[in-house]
Short mmCIF file of C-alpha atoms and ligand atoms in Angstrom, two decimals:
data_model
loop_
_atom_site.label_atom_id
_atom_site.label_comp_id
_atom_site.label_asym_id
_atom_site.label_seq_id
_atom_site.Cartn_x
_atom_site.Cartn_y
_atom_site.Cartn_z
CA MET A 1 0.00 0.00 0.00
CA LYS A 2 1.17 3.55 0.54
CA ALA A 3 4.62 4.68 1.52
CA ARG A 4 3.49 6.17 4.84
CA ASN A 5 3.08 2.59 5.97
CA SER A 6 6.80 2.07 6.18
CA GLU A 7 7.40 4.89 8.66
CA LYS A 8 10.84 4.42 10.15
CA ILE A 9 10.78 3.23 13.74
CA PRO A 10 13.46 5.05 15.79
CA GLU A 11 15.98 2.56 17.02
CA LYS A 12 17.09 4.17 20.22
CA LEU A 13 15.53 1.70 22.62
CA VAL A 14 16.59 1.56 26.23
CA ARG A 15 16.43 -1.97 27.44
CA LEU A 16 16.57 -2.73 31.13
CA ASP A 17 16.40 -6.07 32.76
CA ALA A 18 13.94 -5.81 35.59
CA GLY A 19 15.18 -8.98 37.26
CA ALA A 20 13.79 -12.28 38.22
CA GLY A 21 10.63 -11.16 39.99
CA THR A 22 8.39 -13.55 41.81
CA ALA A 23 8.05 -16.34 39.33
CA GLY A 24 8.60 -19.82 40.73
CA SER A 25 6.61 -22.91 41.36
CA GLY A 26 3.77 -23.18 43.80
CA ARG A 27 0.23 -22.01 44.27
CA ALA A 28 -0.27 -18.27 43.85
CA LEU A 29 -1.84 -16.31 46.69
CA PHE A 30 -1.94 -13.18 44.56
CA GLY A 31 -5.30 -13.07 42.84
CA LEU A 32 -7.23 -14.60 45.74
CA ASP A 33 -9.92 -12.42 47.26
CA ALA A 34 -10.51 -11.81 50.96
CA ASP A 35 -12.67 -14.90 51.45
CA ALA A 36 -10.24 -17.19 49.66
CA LEU A 37 -7.31 -15.83 51.68
CA ALA A 38 -9.26 -16.38 54.89
CA ALA A 39 -9.87 -19.96 53.80
CA VAL A 40 -6.13 -20.48 53.23
CA MET A 41 -5.53 -19.39 56.80
CA THR A 42 -8.24 -21.54 58.36
CA GLU A 43 -6.88 -24.52 56.44
CA LEU A 44 -3.60 -23.93 58.28
CA GLY A 45 -5.45 -23.82 61.59
CA GLN A 46 -5.24 -20.02 61.84
CA PRO A 47 -8.02 -17.51 62.43
CA GLY A 48 -9.61 -16.35 59.17
CA TRP A 49 -8.87 -12.69 59.84
CA ARG A 50 -5.22 -13.36 59.17
CA GLY A 51 -6.29 -13.51 55.53
CA ARG A 52 -6.80 -9.76 55.74
CA GLN A 53 -3.17 -9.34 56.76
CA MET A 54 -2.08 -11.20 53.66
CA ALA A 55 -4.40 -9.10 51.50
CA GLU A 56 -3.04 -5.90 53.03
CA ALA A 57 0.55 -7.03 52.41
CA MET A 58 0.05 -8.18 48.82
CA TYR A 59 -2.38 -5.60 47.50
CA ARG A 60 -1.49 -2.49 49.51
CA GLN A 61 2.15 -2.91 50.52
CA ARG A 62 2.81 -4.82 47.30
CA VAL A 63 5.13 -7.42 48.78
CA ALA A 64 6.43 -9.90 46.24
CA ALA A 65 7.37 -12.78 48.57
CA ILE A 66 5.87 -14.50 51.58
CA SER A 67 9.05 -13.74 53.53
CA GLU A 68 8.16 -10.03 53.30
CA ILE A 69 4.75 -10.40 54.98
CA THR A 70 6.08 -9.20 58.31
CA THR A 71 2.65 -9.01 59.94
CA LEU A 72 2.65 -12.80 59.99
CA ALA A 73 4.95 -14.58 62.44
CA LYS A 74 7.97 -16.29 60.91
CA PRO A 75 6.78 -19.85 61.64
CA LEU A 76 3.47 -19.08 59.96
CA ARG A 77 5.27 -17.75 56.87
CA ALA A 78 7.31 -20.95 56.79
CA GLN A 79 4.13 -22.97 57.18
CA LEU A 80 2.58 -21.19 54.20
CA GLU A 81 5.64 -21.92 52.09
CA SER A 82 5.83 -25.55 53.02
CA ALA A 83 2.13 -25.88 52.16
CA GLY A 84 3.20 -24.90 48.64
CA TRP A 85 2.03 -21.30 48.62
CA MET A 86 3.86 -18.34 47.14
CA VAL A 87 2.84 -14.76 46.43
CA GLY A 88 3.10 -15.37 42.69
CA ARG A 89 2.47 -11.89 41.41
CA PRO A 90 3.38 -11.70 37.72
CA ALA A 91 6.74 -9.94 37.46
CA ILE A 92 8.08 -7.37 35.05
CA ALA A 93 10.63 -9.37 33.08
CA GLN A 94 11.79 -6.65 30.71
CA LEU A 95 11.04 -3.08 30.01
CA PHE A 96 11.39 -0.66 27.16
CA GLU A 97 11.44 3.08 27.51
CA SER A 98 10.19 5.30 24.76
CA VAL A 99 11.53 8.76 24.07
CA ASP A 100 8.09 10.16 24.99
CA GLY A 101 8.19 8.69 28.52
CA THR A 102 6.02 5.70 27.73
CA GLU A 103 7.25 2.46 29.22
CA ARG A 104 6.34 -0.92 27.88
CA TYR A 105 6.70 -3.95 30.10
CA LEU A 106 6.85 -7.59 29.29
CA VAL A 107 5.13 -9.13 32.27
CA GLU A 108 5.83 -12.77 32.86
CA THR A 109 2.95 -15.03 33.76
CA LEU A 110 3.29 -18.04 35.99
CA GLY A 111 3.23 -21.62 34.86
CA GLU A 112 5.38 -23.69 32.64
CA ALA A 113 5.04 -21.82 29.38
CA ARG A 114 6.44 -18.61 30.90
CA GLU A 115 4.41 -16.50 28.52
CA THR A 116 4.65 -12.76 28.60
CA VAL A 117 1.94 -10.20 28.13
CA GLU A 118 2.39 -6.51 27.65
CA THR A 119 1.49 -3.70 29.95
CA VAL A 120 2.08 -0.05 29.17
CA TRP A 121 2.66 2.99 31.38
CA MET A 122 1.78 6.28 29.74
CA PRO A 123 2.70 9.35 31.76
CA GLU A 124 -0.07 11.93 31.54
CA GLY A 125 -2.41 9.52 29.79
CA ASP A 126 -3.12 9.47 26.10
CA ASP A 127 -5.78 12.18 25.94
CA GLY A 128 -8.31 9.47 25.28
CA GLU A 129 -9.71 8.35 28.59
CA ALA A 130 -8.05 10.99 30.72
CA GLY A 131 -8.14 14.73 30.40
CA ASP A 132 -11.17 14.93 28.17
CA GLY A 133 -13.46 16.16 30.89
CA SER A 134 -15.37 12.92 31.23
CA GLU A 135 -14.19 12.01 34.70
CA CYS A 136 -17.05 11.61 37.10
CA GLU A 137 -15.46 13.09 40.19
CA SER A 138 -13.85 16.38 41.02
CA GLU A 139 -10.28 16.35 39.81
CA ALA A 140 -8.74 19.27 41.64
CA PRO A 141 -5.83 18.10 43.79
CA ALA A 142 -5.93 19.20 47.41
CA GLU A 143 -3.68 22.09 48.32
CA GLY A 144 -0.03 21.11 48.65
CA VAL A 145 -0.57 17.66 47.22
CA SER A 146 1.24 16.93 44.02
CA ARG A 147 -0.22 14.04 42.16
CA SER A 148 1.31 12.24 39.24
CA ARG A 149 -0.98 11.55 36.36
CA ALA A 150 -0.70 8.50 34.18
CA THR A 151 -2.58 5.77 32.39
CA VAL A 152 -1.77 2.07 32.63
CA CYS A 153 -2.85 -0.12 29.74
CA VAL A 154 -3.59 -3.68 30.87
CA SER A 155 -3.81 -6.97 28.95
CA SER A 156 -6.57 -9.53 29.52
CA GLN A 157 -5.47 -12.47 27.37
CA VAL A 158 -2.30 -13.83 25.80
CA GLY A 159 -3.11 -13.02 22.18
CA CYS A 160 -6.66 -12.60 20.93
CA ALA A 161 -9.16 -14.68 18.97
CA VAL A 162 -11.16 -11.82 17.50
CA ASN A 163 -9.11 -11.35 14.33
CA CYS A 164 -9.57 -7.66 13.58
CA GLN A 165 -7.75 -7.11 10.31
CA PHE A 166 -5.84 -3.99 11.40
CA CYS A 167 -4.57 -5.32 14.76
CA LEU A 168 -1.19 -6.90 15.49
CA THR A 169 -2.42 -8.82 18.54
CA ALA A 170 -4.79 -10.68 16.24
CA LYS A 171 -1.80 -12.24 14.50
CA LEU A 172 -0.95 -14.16 17.67
CA GLY A 173 -4.28 -15.92 17.83
CA LEU A 174 -5.57 -16.73 21.30
CA GLN A 175 -2.91 -18.47 23.40
CA ARG A 176 -4.83 -18.44 26.67
CA ASN A 177 -6.90 -16.42 29.10
CA LEU A 178 -5.12 -14.58 31.89
CA THR A 179 -6.20 -15.33 35.45
CA ALA A 180 -7.60 -12.60 37.70
CA GLY A 181 -4.25 -12.47 39.52
CA GLU A 182 -2.36 -12.07 36.27
CA ILE A 183 -4.61 -9.20 35.19
CA ALA A 184 -4.59 -7.33 38.52
CA GLY A 185 -0.91 -8.25 39.01
CA GLN A 186 0.14 -6.24 35.95
CA VAL A 187 -1.28 -3.17 37.64
CA VAL A 188 0.30 -3.83 41.04
CA SER A 189 3.72 -4.63 39.52
CA VAL A 190 3.70 -1.42 37.49
CA PHE A 191 2.48 0.62 40.49
CA GLU A 192 5.33 -0.80 42.52
CA ARG A 193 7.89 0.07 39.88
CA LYS A 194 6.55 3.61 39.44
CA GLY A 195 6.01 4.24 43.14
CA VAL A 196 2.33 5.00 42.67
CA GLU A 197 0.59 6.10 45.84
CA VAL A 198 -2.96 4.83 45.56
CA GLY A 199 -5.36 7.59 46.54
CA ARG A 200 -2.86 10.34 45.80
CA SER A 201 -1.60 9.64 42.30
CA ARG A 202 -4.07 10.23 39.54
CA VAL A 203 -3.78 7.01 37.61
CA ASN A 204 -6.30 5.68 35.12
CA LEU A 205 -6.49 2.09 34.01
CA VAL A 206 -7.51 1.09 30.53
CA PHE A 207 -8.17 -2.55 29.73
CA MET A 208 -7.03 -2.07 26.17
CA GLY A 209 -3.89 -4.18 25.95
CA MET A 210 -3.66 -7.61 24.45
CA GLY A 211 -6.86 -9.59 24.28
CA GLU A 212 -10.62 -9.21 24.39
CA PRO A 213 -11.65 -8.71 28.05
CA PHE A 214 -15.25 -9.76 27.42
CA LEU A 215 -14.11 -13.14 26.12
CA ASN A 216 -12.44 -13.68 29.49
CA TYR A 217 -15.27 -12.12 31.40
CA SER A 218 -15.21 -13.70 34.84
CA ASN A 219 -11.45 -13.45 35.28
CA PHE A 220 -11.55 -9.88 34.03
CA MET A 221 -14.30 -8.88 36.47
CA SER A 222 -12.60 -10.72 39.35
CA ALA A 223 -9.50 -8.66 38.61
CA VAL A 224 -11.55 -5.46 38.65
CA ARG A 225 -13.08 -6.47 41.98
CA LEU A 226 -9.61 -7.02 43.44
CA LEU A 227 -8.41 -3.68 42.12
CA VAL A 228 -11.39 -1.90 43.63
CA GLU A 229 -11.83 -3.76 46.91
CA GLN A 230 -8.24 -4.69 47.74
CA VAL A 231 -5.97 -2.28 45.88
CA GLY A 232 -8.32 0.64 46.49
CA LEU A 233 -8.90 2.04 43.00
CA SER A 234 -12.08 3.65 41.77
CA PRO A 235 -13.93 1.87 38.95
CA GLN A 236 -14.61 5.32 37.53
CA ARG A 237 -10.91 5.53 36.76
CA MET A 238 -11.03 2.34 34.76
CA THR A 239 -12.21 1.86 31.21
CA VAL A 240 -12.71 -1.48 29.54
CA SER A 241 -12.73 -1.69 25.78
CA THR A 242 -14.54 -4.39 23.86
CA SER A 243 -14.80 -5.21 20.20
CA GLY A 244 -18.53 -5.69 20.78
CA ILE A 245 -19.06 -9.06 22.45
CA VAL A 246 -22.82 -8.76 23.06
CA PRO A 247 -23.28 -11.39 25.82
CA GLY A 248 -20.33 -9.80 27.65
CA ILE A 249 -21.80 -6.32 27.39
CA GLU A 250 -25.13 -7.62 28.69
CA GLN A 251 -23.45 -9.21 31.69
CA PHE A 252 -21.45 -6.04 32.26
CA ALA A 253 -24.69 -4.03 32.28
CA MET A 254 -25.77 -5.99 35.35
CA GLU A 255 -22.65 -5.25 37.40
CA PRO A 256 -23.22 -2.91 40.35
CA PRO A 257 -21.93 0.65 39.84
CA GLU A 258 -19.48 0.27 42.78
CA ILE A 259 -17.36 -2.08 40.72
CA ARG A 260 -18.32 -1.38 37.12
CA PRO A 261 -15.63 0.35 35.04
CA LYS A 262 -16.51 2.73 32.23
CA LEU A 263 -17.23 1.20 28.85
CA ALA A 264 -15.58 1.75 25.50
CA ILE A 265 -16.74 0.12 22.29
CA SER A 266 -14.41 -0.38 19.34
CA LEU A 267 -16.74 0.89 16.66
CA ASN A 268 -14.04 1.51 14.05
CA ALA A 269 -16.37 1.77 11.06
CA PRO A 270 -19.30 3.87 9.89
CA ASN A 271 -21.56 0.97 8.91
CA ASP A 272 -21.94 -2.82 9.00
CA LYS A 273 -20.47 -3.33 5.54
CA VAL A 274 -17.12 -1.74 6.34
CA ARG A 275 -17.12 -3.05 9.90
CA SER A 276 -17.61 -6.65 8.80
CA GLU A 277 -14.65 -6.28 6.45
CA ILE A 278 -12.23 -5.01 9.05
CA MET A 279 -13.78 -6.71 12.11
CA PRO A 280 -15.20 -10.14 11.15
CA ILE A 281 -16.84 -10.36 14.60
CA ASN A 282 -19.38 -7.87 13.24
CA ARG A 283 -21.00 -10.68 11.24
CA LYS A 284 -21.90 -12.32 14.53
CA TRP A 285 -22.85 -9.16 16.42
CA PRO A 286 -23.60 -6.29 14.05
CA ILE A 287 -23.65 -2.66 15.10
CA GLU A 288 -27.34 -2.53 16.09
CA ALA A 289 -27.02 -5.61 18.32
CA VAL A 290 -24.03 -4.03 20.04
CA MET A 291 -25.88 -0.75 20.55
CA ASP A 292 -28.94 -2.53 21.98
CA ALA A 293 -26.66 -4.19 24.54
CA VAL A 294 -24.84 -0.94 25.37
CA ARG A 295 -28.15 0.81 26.04
CA LYS A 296 -28.72 -1.65 28.89
CA VAL A 297 -25.78 -0.20 30.83
CA ARG A 298 -27.07 2.32 33.33
CA LEU A 299 -24.60 5.19 33.15
CA ARG A 300 -23.58 7.17 36.22
CA PRO A 301 -24.19 10.91 36.29
CA ARG A 302 -21.90 12.57 33.71
CA GLU A 303 -20.62 9.22 32.49
CA ARG A 304 -20.40 8.68 28.78
CA VAL A 305 -19.83 5.62 26.64
CA THR A 306 -16.72 5.90 24.51
CA PHE A 307 -16.71 4.83 20.90
CA GLU A 308 -13.21 4.13 19.69
CA TYR A 309 -12.66 4.67 16.05
CA VAL A 310 -9.48 3.63 14.27
CA LEU A 311 -8.83 5.71 11.18
CA LEU A 312 -7.52 3.70 8.23
CA ASP A 313 -6.43 5.71 5.25
CA GLY A 314 -9.08 5.57 2.54
CA VAL A 315 -11.05 2.86 4.36
CA THR A 316 -12.61 4.61 7.36
CA ASP A 317 -11.23 8.17 7.38
CA ARG A 318 -13.32 10.00 4.76
CA PRO A 319 -15.56 12.97 5.66
CA GLU A 320 -18.63 11.01 4.50
CA HIS A 321 -17.65 8.30 7.00
CA ALA A 322 -17.53 10.94 9.73
CA ALA A 323 -21.01 12.15 8.83
CA GLU A 324 -22.27 8.57 8.95
CA VAL A 325 -20.62 8.00 12.35
CA ALA A 326 -22.24 11.18 13.67
CA ARG A 327 -25.68 9.99 12.56
CA LEU A 328 -25.06 6.53 13.94
CA VAL A 329 -23.93 7.78 17.35
CA ARG A 330 -26.79 10.26 17.56
CA ARG A 331 -29.31 7.54 16.67
CA THR A 332 -28.18 5.45 19.64
CA GLY A 333 -29.50 8.11 22.00
CA LEU A 334 -26.55 7.36 24.30
CA ALA A 335 -24.47 9.85 26.24
CA ALA A 336 -21.37 9.20 24.17
CA LYS A 337 -18.08 10.51 22.93
CA VAL A 338 -15.79 9.38 20.18
CA ASN A 339 -12.07 8.71 20.57
CA LEU A 340 -10.28 8.83 17.24
CA ILE A 341 -7.14 6.75 16.87
CA ALA A 342 -4.92 7.14 13.84
CA TRP A 343 -4.04 3.60 12.84
CA ASN A 344 -0.60 2.50 14.02
CA PRO A 345 1.28 0.52 11.43
CA GLY A 346 2.66 -2.94 12.02
CA PRO A 347 4.53 -5.51 9.98
CA GLY A 348 2.41 -7.54 7.62
CA ILE A 349 -0.72 -5.42 7.86
CA ALA A 350 -1.75 -3.84 4.58
CA TYR A 351 -3.36 -0.61 5.67
CA ALA A 352 -1.96 2.89 5.66
CA MET A 353 -1.91 5.60 8.28
CA PRO A 354 -4.39 8.42 7.72
CA GLU A 355 -3.13 11.90 6.82
CA PRO A 356 -3.07 14.13 9.93
CA ALA A 357 -5.40 16.50 8.06
CA ALA A 358 -7.90 13.68 7.53
CA VAL A 359 -7.92 12.96 11.28
CA GLU A 360 -8.56 16.60 12.09
CA ARG A 361 -11.26 16.89 9.43
CA PHE A 362 -12.96 13.78 10.77
CA ARG A 363 -12.97 15.21 14.27
CA ALA A 364 -14.33 18.53 13.04
CA VAL A 365 -17.28 16.84 11.32
CA LEU A 366 -18.19 15.01 14.54
CA VAL A 367 -17.83 18.10 16.70
CA ALA A 368 -19.93 20.16 14.28
CA ALA A 369 -22.63 17.49 14.59
CA GLY A 370 -22.56 17.90 18.36
CA ILE A 371 -20.63 14.72 19.16
CA PRO A 372 -17.69 15.20 21.55
CA ALA A 373 -14.64 13.82 19.75
CA PHE A 374 -11.02 13.52 20.81
CA VAL A 375 -7.89 12.39 19.06
CA ARG A 376 -5.91 9.88 21.02
CA ARG A 377 -2.22 10.65 20.94
CA PRO A 378 -0.12 7.75 19.75
CA ARG A 379 2.21 6.89 22.59
CA GLY A 380 5.47 5.04 22.41
CA ARG A 381 5.24 4.36 18.72
CA ASP A 382 9.00 3.84 18.66
CA ILE A 383 8.72 0.84 20.98
CA TYR A 384 5.55 -0.64 19.49
CA ALA A 385 3.56 0.28 22.57
CA ALA A 386 0.85 2.20 20.80
CA CYS A 387 -2.64 0.74 20.44
CA GLY A 388 -2.78 -2.54 18.64
CA GLN A 389 0.97 -2.88 18.53
CA LEU A 390 1.25 -5.11 21.52
CA LYS A 391 2.79 -8.05 19.86
CA ARG A 392 5.72 -9.94 21.17
CA THR A 393 8.13 -8.28 18.85
CA VAL A 394 11.14 -8.78 21.05
CA GLU A 395 10.90 -12.34 22.22
CA GLY A 396 12.85 -15.30 21.10
N1 LIG B 401 -9.84 -6.13 22.36
C1 LIG B 401 -10.37 -4.91 22.84
C2 LIG B 401 -9.36 -4.09 23.64
C3 LIG B 401 -7.95 -4.06 23.11
S1 LIG B 401 -7.70 -3.25 21.56
C4 LIG B 401 -10.95 -4.09 21.73
O1 LIG B 401 -10.71 -4.41 20.57
O2 LIG B 401 -11.66 -3.14 22.00
C5 LIG B 401 -7.76 -1.52 22.06
C6 LIG B 401 -8.07 -0.57 20.93
O3 LIG B 401 -6.99 -0.51 19.99
C7 LIG B 401 -9.32 -0.95 20.12
O4 LIG B 401 -10.19 0.15 20.01
C8 LIG B 401 -8.75 -1.31 18.77
O5 LIG B 401 -9.69 -1.02 17.76
C9 LIG B 401 -7.52 -0.44 18.69
N2 LIG B 401 -6.50 -0.91 17.76
C10 LIG B 401 -6.19 -2.17 17.45
N3 LIG B 401 -5.16 -2.19 16.55
C11 LIG B 401 -4.83 -0.91 16.30
C12 LIG B 401 -3.84 -0.27 15.47
N4 LIG B 401 -2.99 -0.98 14.75
N5 LIG B 401 -3.79 1.07 15.48
C13 LIG B 401 -4.64 1.79 16.25
N6 LIG B 401 -5.57 1.25 17.04
C14 LIG B 401 -5.68 -0.08 17.06
FE1 LIG B 402 -8.55 -8.49 19.65
FE2 LIG B 402 -9.07 -5.91 20.17
FE3 LIG B 402 -7.08 -6.62 18.47
FE4 LIG B 402 -9.62 -6.93 17.75
S1 LIG B 402 -8.60 -4.98 18.20
S2 LIG B 402 -7.98 -8.44 17.48
S3 LIG B 402 -10.56 -7.53 19.69
S4 LIG B 402 -7.18 -7.04 20.66
#
């Protein structure tokens, strides 16, 4: 296709080895909720409330080994270990720093295969989910408190089965689902590395890394529950993106607001014809079916549904497409906004990046039609950390 496709990737990568981490053999405590941790303790003949001490140590103090849980007496720690337990939080195995401050981590999962998934830290967010005025709470930091602002992009599966034609993750196919501990563990490991103070730092989570969260629904929601109830994050600072898995959206609509993240839908096309071409999943769940499911989600005050829209040169980025998207979004009757993403190139994918002018024109058409629209900044393009580029380009 066009020459813009072969944009040169800067080669100045900083590679750091983050060390061995917590991988090992044994049963992982990390990922268990309060009840399950209490049960571990009662099994060892201890009072159940000691489970809370383990939760506090793993999820708040972010210890990576049983030996560091100093609230438990030494013999009890030894007892846990000889019963085959370990903390087992997925560890950062490698990291790549981009010139724009983005960091991409290869996070190693447990088990024999030693697979890695990718997690991304974006200082100051990507202007998509953060900073667009859609936050539900007051954002003003208290006097004298300096708060760092960042977005962490989290993976939900190793690979993905959905097969969107423009996405690099699709090329991996689905290797396996991540467990709740492996999903929440990415967040805790990155928080630990970046020294995030929960409650003070302004950090958003986006479940937009590798995989389709709604095809790993129960593990994904268990991870969210851990992040809310144990780690102490607000679900209103989390956004989950789905390619439009209707049964998943319907289940999501029934989650209580105390633990339900915000919802983003990868719309990516102005109509069913184009969408089915670039996202074959659309043949199973076409746009109207997705919208019917989304309308079941009861939005919080000021909350909006996000429609993500990847701009592919000549395929989805024309002004007439923008007009069609505006009509489509208006017809849904939803409180919504559109996040525009200029397609990020990847090896072996025959699309081209849109002209910057086309992106701006597209946005202008939406805004003129009364639809809030934002352009998501590509982050870390030099290290393949931008959207859809999370492929294991460095392994082997
Ligand atoms: N599987 C989920 C979440 C991960 S993908 C989903 O598809 O929604 C996160 C976002 O990245 C989606 O909106 C997807 O459309 C977009 N994306 C995928 N590949 C991309 C690429 N090469 N360039 C830009 N955005 C891409
Ligand atoms: Fe999977 Fe999302 Fe990529 Fe589609 S865009 S293949 S759903 S990760």
